[in-house]
PDB file of C-alpha atoms and ligand atoms in Angstrom:
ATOM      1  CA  UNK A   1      -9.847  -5.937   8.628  1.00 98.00           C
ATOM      2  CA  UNK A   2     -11.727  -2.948   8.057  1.00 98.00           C
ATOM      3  CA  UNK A   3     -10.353  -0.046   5.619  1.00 98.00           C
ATOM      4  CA  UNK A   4     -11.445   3.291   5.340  1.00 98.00           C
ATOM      5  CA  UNK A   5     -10.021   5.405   2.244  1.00 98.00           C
ATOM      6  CA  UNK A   6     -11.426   8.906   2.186  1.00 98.00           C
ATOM      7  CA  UNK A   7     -10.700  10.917  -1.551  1.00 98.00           C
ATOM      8  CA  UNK A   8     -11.886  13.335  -3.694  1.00 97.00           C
ATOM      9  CA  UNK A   9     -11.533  10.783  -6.332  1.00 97.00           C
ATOM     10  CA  UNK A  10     -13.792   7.425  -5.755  1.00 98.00           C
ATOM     11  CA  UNK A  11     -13.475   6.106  -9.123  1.00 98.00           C
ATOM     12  CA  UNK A  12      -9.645   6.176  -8.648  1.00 97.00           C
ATOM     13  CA  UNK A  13      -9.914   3.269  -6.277  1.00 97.00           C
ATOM     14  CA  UNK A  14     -12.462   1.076  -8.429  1.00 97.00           C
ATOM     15  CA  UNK A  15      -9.639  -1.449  -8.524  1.00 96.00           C
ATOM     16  CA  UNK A  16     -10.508  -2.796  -5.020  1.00 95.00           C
ATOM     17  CA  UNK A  17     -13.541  -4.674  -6.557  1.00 93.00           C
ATOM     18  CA  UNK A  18     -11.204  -6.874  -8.612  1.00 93.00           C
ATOM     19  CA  UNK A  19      -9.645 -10.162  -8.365  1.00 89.00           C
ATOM     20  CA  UNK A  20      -7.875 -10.900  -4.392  1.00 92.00           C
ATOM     21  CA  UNK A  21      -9.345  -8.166  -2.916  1.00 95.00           C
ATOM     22  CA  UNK A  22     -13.056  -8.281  -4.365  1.00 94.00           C
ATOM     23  CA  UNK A  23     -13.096 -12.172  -3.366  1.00 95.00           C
ATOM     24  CA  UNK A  24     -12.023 -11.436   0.110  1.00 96.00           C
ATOM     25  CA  UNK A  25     -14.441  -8.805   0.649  1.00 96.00           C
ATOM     26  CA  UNK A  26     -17.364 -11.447  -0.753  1.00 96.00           C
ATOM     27  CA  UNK A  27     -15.845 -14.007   2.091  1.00 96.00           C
ATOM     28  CA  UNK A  28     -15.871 -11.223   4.959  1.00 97.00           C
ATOM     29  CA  UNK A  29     -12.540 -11.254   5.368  1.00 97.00           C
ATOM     30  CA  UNK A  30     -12.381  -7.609   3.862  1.00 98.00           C
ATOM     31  CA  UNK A  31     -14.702  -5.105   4.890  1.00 98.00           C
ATOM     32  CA  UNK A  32     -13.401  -1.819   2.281  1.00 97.00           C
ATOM     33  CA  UNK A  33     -15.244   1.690   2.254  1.00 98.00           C
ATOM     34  CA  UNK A  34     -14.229   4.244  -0.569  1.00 98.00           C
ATOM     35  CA  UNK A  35     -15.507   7.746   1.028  1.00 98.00           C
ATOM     36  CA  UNK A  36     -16.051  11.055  -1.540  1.00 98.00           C
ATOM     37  CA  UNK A  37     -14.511  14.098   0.549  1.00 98.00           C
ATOM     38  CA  UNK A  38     -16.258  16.764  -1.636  1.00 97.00           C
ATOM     39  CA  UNK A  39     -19.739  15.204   0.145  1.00 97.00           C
ATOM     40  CA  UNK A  40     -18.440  17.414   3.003  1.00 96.00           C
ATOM     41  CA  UNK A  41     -17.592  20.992   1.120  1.00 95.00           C
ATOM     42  CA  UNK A  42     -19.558  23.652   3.178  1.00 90.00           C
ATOM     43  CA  UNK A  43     -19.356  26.492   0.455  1.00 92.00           C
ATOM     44  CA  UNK A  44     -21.956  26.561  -2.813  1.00 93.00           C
ATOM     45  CA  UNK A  45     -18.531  25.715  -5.063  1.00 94.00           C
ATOM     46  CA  UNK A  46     -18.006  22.707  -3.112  1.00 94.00           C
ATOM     47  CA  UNK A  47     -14.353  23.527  -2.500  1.00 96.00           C
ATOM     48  CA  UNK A  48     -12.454  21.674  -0.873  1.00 97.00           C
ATOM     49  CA  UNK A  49      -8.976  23.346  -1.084  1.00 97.00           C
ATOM     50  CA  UNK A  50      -7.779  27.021  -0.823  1.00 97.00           C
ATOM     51  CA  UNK A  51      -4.567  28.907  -0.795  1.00 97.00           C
ATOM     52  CA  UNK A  52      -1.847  28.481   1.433  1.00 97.00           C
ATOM     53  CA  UNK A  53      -1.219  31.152   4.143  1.00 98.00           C
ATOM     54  CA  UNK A  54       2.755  32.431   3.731  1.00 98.00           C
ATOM     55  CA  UNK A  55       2.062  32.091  -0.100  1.00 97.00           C
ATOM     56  CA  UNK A  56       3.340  30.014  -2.568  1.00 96.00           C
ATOM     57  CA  UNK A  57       2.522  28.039  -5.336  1.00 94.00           C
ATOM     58  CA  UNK A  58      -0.626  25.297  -4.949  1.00 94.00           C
ATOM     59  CA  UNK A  59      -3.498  24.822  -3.116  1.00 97.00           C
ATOM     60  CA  UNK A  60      -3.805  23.385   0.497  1.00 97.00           C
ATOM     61  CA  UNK A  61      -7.028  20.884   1.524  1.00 98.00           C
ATOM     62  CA  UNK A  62      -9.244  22.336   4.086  1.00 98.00           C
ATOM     63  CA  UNK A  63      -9.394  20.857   7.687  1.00 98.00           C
ATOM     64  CA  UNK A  64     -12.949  21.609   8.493  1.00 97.00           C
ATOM     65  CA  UNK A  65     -13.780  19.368   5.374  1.00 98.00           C
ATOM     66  CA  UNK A  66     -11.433  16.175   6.180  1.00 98.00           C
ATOM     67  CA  UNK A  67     -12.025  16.938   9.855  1.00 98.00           C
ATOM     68  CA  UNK A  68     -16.070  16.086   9.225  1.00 98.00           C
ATOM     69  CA  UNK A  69     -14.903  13.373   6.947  1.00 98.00           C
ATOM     70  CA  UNK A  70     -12.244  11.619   9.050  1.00 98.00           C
ATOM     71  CA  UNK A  71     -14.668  12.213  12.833  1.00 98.00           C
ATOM     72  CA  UNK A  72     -17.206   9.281  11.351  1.00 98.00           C
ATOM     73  CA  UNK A  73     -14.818   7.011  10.478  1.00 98.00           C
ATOM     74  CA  UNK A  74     -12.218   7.497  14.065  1.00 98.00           C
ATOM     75  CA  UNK A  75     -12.145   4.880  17.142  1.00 98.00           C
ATOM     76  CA  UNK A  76      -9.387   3.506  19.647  1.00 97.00           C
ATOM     77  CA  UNK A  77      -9.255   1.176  17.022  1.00 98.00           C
ATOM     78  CA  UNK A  78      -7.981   2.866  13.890  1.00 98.00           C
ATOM     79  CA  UNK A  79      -5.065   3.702  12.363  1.00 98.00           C
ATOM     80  CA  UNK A  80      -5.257   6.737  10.381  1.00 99.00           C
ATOM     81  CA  UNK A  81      -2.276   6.953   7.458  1.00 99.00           C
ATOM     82  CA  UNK A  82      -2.188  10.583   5.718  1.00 98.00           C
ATOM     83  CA  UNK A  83      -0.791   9.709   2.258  1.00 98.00           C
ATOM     84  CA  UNK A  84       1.861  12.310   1.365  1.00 97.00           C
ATOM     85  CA  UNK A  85       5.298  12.109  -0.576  1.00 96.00           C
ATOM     86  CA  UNK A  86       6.730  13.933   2.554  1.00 96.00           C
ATOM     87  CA  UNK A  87       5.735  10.891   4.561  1.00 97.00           C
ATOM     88  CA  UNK A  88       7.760   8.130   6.086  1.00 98.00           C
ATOM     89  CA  UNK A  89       8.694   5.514   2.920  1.00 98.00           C
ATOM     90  CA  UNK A  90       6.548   2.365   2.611  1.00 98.00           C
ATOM     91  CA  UNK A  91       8.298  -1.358   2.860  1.00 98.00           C
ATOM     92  CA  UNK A  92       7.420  -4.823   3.739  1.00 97.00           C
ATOM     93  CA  UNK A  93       7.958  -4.168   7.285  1.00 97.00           C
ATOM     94  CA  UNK A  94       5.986  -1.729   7.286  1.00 98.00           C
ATOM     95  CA  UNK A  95       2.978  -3.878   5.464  1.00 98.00           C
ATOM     96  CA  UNK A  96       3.867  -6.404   7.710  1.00 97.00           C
ATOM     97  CA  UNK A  97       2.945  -4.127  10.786  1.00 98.00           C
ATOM     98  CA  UNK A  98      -0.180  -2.703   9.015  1.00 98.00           C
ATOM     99  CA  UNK A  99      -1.257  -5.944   8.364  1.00 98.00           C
ATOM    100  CA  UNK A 100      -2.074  -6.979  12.265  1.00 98.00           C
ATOM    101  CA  UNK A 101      -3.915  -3.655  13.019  1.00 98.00           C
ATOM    102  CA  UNK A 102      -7.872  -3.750  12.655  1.00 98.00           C
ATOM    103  CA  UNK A 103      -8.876  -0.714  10.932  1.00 98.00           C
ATOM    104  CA  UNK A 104      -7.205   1.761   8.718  1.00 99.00           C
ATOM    105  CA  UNK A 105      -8.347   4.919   7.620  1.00 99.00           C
ATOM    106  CA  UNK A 106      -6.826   6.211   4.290  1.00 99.00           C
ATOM    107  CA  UNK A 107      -6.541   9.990   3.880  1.00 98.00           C
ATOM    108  CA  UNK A 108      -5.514  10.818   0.385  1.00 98.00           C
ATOM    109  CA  UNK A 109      -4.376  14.425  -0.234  1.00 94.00           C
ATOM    110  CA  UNK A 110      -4.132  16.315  -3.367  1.00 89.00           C
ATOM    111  CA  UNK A 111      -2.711  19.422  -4.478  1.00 80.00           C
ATOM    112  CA  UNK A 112      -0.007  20.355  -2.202  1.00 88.00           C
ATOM    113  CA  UNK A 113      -1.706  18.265   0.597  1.00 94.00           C
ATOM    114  CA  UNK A 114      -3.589  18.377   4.069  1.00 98.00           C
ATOM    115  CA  UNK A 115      -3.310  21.359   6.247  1.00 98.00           C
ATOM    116  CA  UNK A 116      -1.186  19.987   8.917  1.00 98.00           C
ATOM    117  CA  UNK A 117      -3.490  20.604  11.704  1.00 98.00           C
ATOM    118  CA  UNK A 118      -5.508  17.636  10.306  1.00 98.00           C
ATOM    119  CA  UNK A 119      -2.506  15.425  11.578  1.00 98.00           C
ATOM    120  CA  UNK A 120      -2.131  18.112  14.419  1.00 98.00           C
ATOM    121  CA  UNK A 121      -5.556  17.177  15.870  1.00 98.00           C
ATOM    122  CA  UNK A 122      -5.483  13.383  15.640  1.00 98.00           C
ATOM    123  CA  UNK A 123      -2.548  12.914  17.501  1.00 98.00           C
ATOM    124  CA  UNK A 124      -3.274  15.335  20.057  1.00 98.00           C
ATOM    125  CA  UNK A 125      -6.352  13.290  20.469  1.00 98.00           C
ATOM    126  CA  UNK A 126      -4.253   9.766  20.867  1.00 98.00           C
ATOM    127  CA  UNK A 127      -5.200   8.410  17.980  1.00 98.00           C
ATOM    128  CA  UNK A 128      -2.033   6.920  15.915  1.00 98.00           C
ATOM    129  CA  UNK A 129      -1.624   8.675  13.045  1.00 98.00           C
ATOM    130  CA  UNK A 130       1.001   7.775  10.656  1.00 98.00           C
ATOM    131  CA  UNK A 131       2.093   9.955   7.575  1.00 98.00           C
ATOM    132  CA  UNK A 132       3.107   7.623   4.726  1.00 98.00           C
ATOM    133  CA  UNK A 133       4.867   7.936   1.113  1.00 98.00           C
ATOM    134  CA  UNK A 134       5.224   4.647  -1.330  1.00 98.00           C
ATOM    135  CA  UNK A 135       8.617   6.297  -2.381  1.00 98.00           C
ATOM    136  CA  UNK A 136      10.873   8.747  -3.570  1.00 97.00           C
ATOM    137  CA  UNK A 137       8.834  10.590  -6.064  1.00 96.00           C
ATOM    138  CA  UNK A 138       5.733  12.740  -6.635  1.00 96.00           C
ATOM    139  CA  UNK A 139       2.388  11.389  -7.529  1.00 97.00           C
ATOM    140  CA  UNK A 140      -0.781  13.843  -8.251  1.00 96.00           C
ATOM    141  CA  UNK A 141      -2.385  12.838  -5.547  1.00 97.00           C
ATOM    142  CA  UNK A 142      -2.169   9.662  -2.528  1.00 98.00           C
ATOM    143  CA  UNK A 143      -5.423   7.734  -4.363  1.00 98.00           C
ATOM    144  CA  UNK A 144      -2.586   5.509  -6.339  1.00 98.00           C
ATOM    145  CA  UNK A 145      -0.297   4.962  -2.867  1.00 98.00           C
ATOM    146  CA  UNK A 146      -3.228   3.740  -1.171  1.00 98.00           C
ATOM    147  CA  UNK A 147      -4.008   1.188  -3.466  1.00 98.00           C
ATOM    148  CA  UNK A 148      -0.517   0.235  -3.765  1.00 98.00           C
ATOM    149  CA  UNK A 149      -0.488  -0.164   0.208  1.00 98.00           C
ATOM    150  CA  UNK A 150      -3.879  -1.882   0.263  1.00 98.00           C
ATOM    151  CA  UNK A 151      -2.444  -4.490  -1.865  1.00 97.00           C
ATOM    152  CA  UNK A 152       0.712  -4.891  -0.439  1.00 97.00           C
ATOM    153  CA  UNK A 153      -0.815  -4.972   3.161  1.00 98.00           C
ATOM    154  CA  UNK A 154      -4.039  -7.140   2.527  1.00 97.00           C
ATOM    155  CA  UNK A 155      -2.463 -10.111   0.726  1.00 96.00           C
ATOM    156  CA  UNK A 156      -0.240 -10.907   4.140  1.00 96.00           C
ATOM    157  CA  UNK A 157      -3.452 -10.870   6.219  1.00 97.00           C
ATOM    158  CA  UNK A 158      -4.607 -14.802   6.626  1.00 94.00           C
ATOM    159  CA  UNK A 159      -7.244 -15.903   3.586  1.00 93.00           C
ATOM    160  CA  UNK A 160      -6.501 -13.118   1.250  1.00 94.00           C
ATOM    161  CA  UNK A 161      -4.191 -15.024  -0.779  1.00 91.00           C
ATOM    162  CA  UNK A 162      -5.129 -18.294  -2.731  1.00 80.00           C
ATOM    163  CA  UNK A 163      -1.986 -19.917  -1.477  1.00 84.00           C
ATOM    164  CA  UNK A 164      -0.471 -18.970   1.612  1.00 83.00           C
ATOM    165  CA  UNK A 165       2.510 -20.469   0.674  1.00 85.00           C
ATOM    166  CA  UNK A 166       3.703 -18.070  -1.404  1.00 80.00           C
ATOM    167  CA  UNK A 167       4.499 -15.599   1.745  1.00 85.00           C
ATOM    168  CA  UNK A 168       7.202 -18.193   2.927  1.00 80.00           C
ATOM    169  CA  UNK A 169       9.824 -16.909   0.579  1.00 79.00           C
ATOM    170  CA  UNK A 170       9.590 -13.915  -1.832  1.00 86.00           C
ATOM    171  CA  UNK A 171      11.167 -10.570  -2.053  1.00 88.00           C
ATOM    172  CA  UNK A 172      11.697  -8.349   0.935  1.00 90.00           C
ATOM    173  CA  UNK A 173      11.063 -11.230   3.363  1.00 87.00           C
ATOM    174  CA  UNK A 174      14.010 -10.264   5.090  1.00 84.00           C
ATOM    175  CA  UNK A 175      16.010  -7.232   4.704  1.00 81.00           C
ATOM    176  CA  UNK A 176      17.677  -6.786   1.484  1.00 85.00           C
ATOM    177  CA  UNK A 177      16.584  -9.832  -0.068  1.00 91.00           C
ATOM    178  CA  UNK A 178      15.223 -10.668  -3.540  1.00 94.00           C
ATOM    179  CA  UNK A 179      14.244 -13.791  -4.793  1.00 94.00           C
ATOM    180  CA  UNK A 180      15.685 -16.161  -7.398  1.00 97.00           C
ATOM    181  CA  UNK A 181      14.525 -15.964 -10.860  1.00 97.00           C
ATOM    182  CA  UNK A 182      11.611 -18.801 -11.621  1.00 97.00           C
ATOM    183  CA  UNK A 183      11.436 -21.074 -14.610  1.00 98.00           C
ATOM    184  CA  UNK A 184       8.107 -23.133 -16.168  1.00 98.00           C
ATOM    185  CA  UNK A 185       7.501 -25.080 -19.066  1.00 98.00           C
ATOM    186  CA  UNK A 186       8.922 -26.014 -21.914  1.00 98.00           C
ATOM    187  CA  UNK A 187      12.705 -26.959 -20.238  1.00 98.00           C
ATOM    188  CA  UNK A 188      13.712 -25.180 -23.469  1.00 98.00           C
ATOM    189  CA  UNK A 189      11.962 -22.075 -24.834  1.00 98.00           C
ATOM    190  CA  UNK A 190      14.077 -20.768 -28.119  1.00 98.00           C
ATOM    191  CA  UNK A 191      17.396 -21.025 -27.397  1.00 98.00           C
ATOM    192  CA  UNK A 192      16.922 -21.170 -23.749  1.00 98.00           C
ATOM    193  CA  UNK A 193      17.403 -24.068 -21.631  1.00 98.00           C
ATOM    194  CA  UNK A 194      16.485 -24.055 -18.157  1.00 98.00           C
ATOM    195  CA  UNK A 195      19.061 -24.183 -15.672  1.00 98.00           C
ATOM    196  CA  UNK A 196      20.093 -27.768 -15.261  1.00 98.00           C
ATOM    197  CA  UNK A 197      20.175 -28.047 -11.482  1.00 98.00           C
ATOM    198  CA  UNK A 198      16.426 -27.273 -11.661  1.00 98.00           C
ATOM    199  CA  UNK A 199      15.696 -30.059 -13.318  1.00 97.00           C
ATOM    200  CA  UNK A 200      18.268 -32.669 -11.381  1.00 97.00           C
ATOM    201  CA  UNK A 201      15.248 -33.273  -8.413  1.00 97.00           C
ATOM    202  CA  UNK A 202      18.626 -32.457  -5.890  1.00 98.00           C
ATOM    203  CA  UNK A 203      16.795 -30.573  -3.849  1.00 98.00           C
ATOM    204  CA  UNK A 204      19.928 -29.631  -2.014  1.00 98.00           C
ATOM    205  CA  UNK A 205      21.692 -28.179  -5.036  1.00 98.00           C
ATOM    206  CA  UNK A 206      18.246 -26.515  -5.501  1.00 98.00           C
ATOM    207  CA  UNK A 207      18.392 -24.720  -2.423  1.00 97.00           C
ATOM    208  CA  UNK A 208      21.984 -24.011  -3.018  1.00 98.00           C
ATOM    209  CA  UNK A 209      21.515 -22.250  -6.558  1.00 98.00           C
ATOM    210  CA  UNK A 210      18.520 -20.316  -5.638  1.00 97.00           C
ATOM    211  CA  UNK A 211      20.336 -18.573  -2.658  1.00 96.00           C
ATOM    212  CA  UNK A 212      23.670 -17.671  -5.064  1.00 98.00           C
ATOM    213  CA  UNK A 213      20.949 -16.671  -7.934  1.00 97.00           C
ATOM    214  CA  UNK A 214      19.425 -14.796  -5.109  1.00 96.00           C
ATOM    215  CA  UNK A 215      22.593 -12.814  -3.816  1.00 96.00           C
ATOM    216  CA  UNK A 216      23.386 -12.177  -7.204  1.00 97.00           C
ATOM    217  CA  UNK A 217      20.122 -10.382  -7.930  1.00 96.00           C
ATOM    218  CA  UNK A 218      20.488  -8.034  -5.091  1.00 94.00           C
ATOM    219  CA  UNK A 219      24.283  -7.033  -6.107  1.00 95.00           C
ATOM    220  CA  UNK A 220      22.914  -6.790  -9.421  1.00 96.00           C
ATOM    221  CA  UNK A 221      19.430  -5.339  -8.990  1.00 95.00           C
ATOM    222  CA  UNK A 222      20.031  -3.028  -5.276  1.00 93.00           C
TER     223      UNK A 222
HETATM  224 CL1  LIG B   1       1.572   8.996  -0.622  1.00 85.30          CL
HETATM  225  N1  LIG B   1       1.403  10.953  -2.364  1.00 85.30           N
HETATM  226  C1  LIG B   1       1.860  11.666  -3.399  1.00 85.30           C
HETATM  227  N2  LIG B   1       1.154  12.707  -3.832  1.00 85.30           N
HETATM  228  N3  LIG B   1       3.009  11.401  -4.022  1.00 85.30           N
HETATM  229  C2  LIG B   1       3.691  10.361  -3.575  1.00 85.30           C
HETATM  230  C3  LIG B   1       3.281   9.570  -2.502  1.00 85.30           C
HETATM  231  C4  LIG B   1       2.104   9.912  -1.914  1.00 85.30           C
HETATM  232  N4  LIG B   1       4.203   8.620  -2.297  1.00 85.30           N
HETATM  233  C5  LIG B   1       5.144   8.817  -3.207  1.00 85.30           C
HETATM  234  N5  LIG B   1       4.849   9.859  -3.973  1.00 85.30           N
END
């Protein structure tokens, strides 16, 4: 998969060098491209925001500047997400989708975002463009979603992870669904002992225990 992310803050998405994701760039499987908008300004200041027509508080990003950004970086084959609190809310399923496409761009806005026509022209031009929040509150800016995405999106994609088996069951599999709590070494840690039925080798009673621990999690937890 190829990614895309396009910011005024590069540095902010250093952490894509590091651990799962720097390994599967180094084994091709990752192909990731951090892009500085302000190497597009136009005006001596190098801005790259103004005021937003119909007032109001904050500044809005300028479309010539992501337009000259984003153009490079557009085929048939992208995806382009415009990271935005006012965008639809992030989940598995929605990694899960991301995860088959071949290219994503990542826009990430500041201040009080893109001016709209940057989404406008995309999809008037067929691309699929998808506006995207990681939940229901306000970052400074969509560097931090996209590297939350990223991660969440990457490590379903074949090779990423060390062991693939740890897709089959975890959290948000299915709908609704959280998994059991997980217990190492030593059987006894202070005064905790580790559930007995762990340690029976039933692996029926196993199964049994992790699904009611599981259930009880999401009553608790959701
Ligand atoms: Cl994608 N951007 C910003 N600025 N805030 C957010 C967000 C994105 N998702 C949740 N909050």
């Amino acid at each position: 998969m190829k990614i895309d992310v396009v910011t005024i803050f590069p540095e902010y998405l250093a952490p894509l060098q590091l651990s799962l994701l720097g390994k599967a760039q180094d084994q091709g499987i990752l192909d990731i491209n951090v892009h500085d908008l302000r190497s597009k300004a136009i005006d001596n200041h190098h801005a790259v925001d103004d005021t937003p027509y119909g007032g109001g508080a904050g500044m809005v990003m300028l479309p010539e500047i992501w337009g000259q950004a984003l153009d490079p970086l557009m085929n048939q084959d992208s995806d382009l997400i415009i990271l935005t609190p006012a965008g639809k809310r992030f989940d598995q399923s929605m990694a899960a989708k991301f995860s088959q496409v071949s290219h994503l761009v990542f826009a990430c806005g500041r201040y009080e975002g893109i001016d709209d026509r940057v989404r406008m022209h995309y999809e008037e031009n067929n691309y699929r463009v998808h506006e995207v929040s990681i939940g229901d509150y306000v970052l400074g800016g969509g560097e931090v979603a996209a590297l939350v995405m990223i991660e969440a999106i990457t490590r379903l994609i074949p090779g990423v992870l060390g062991n693939p088996q740890s897709l089959e069951q975890e959290s948000h599999n299915d709908e609704g669904y959280l998994e059991y709590p997980n217990f190492t070494k030593p059987a006894q840690w202070r005064d905790l002992q580790v559930p007995e039925v762990l340690l029976s080798g039933n692996h029926k009673e196993i199964e049994k225990w992790r699904a009611e621990q599981a259930a009880e999690r999401a009553k608790k937890n959701r």
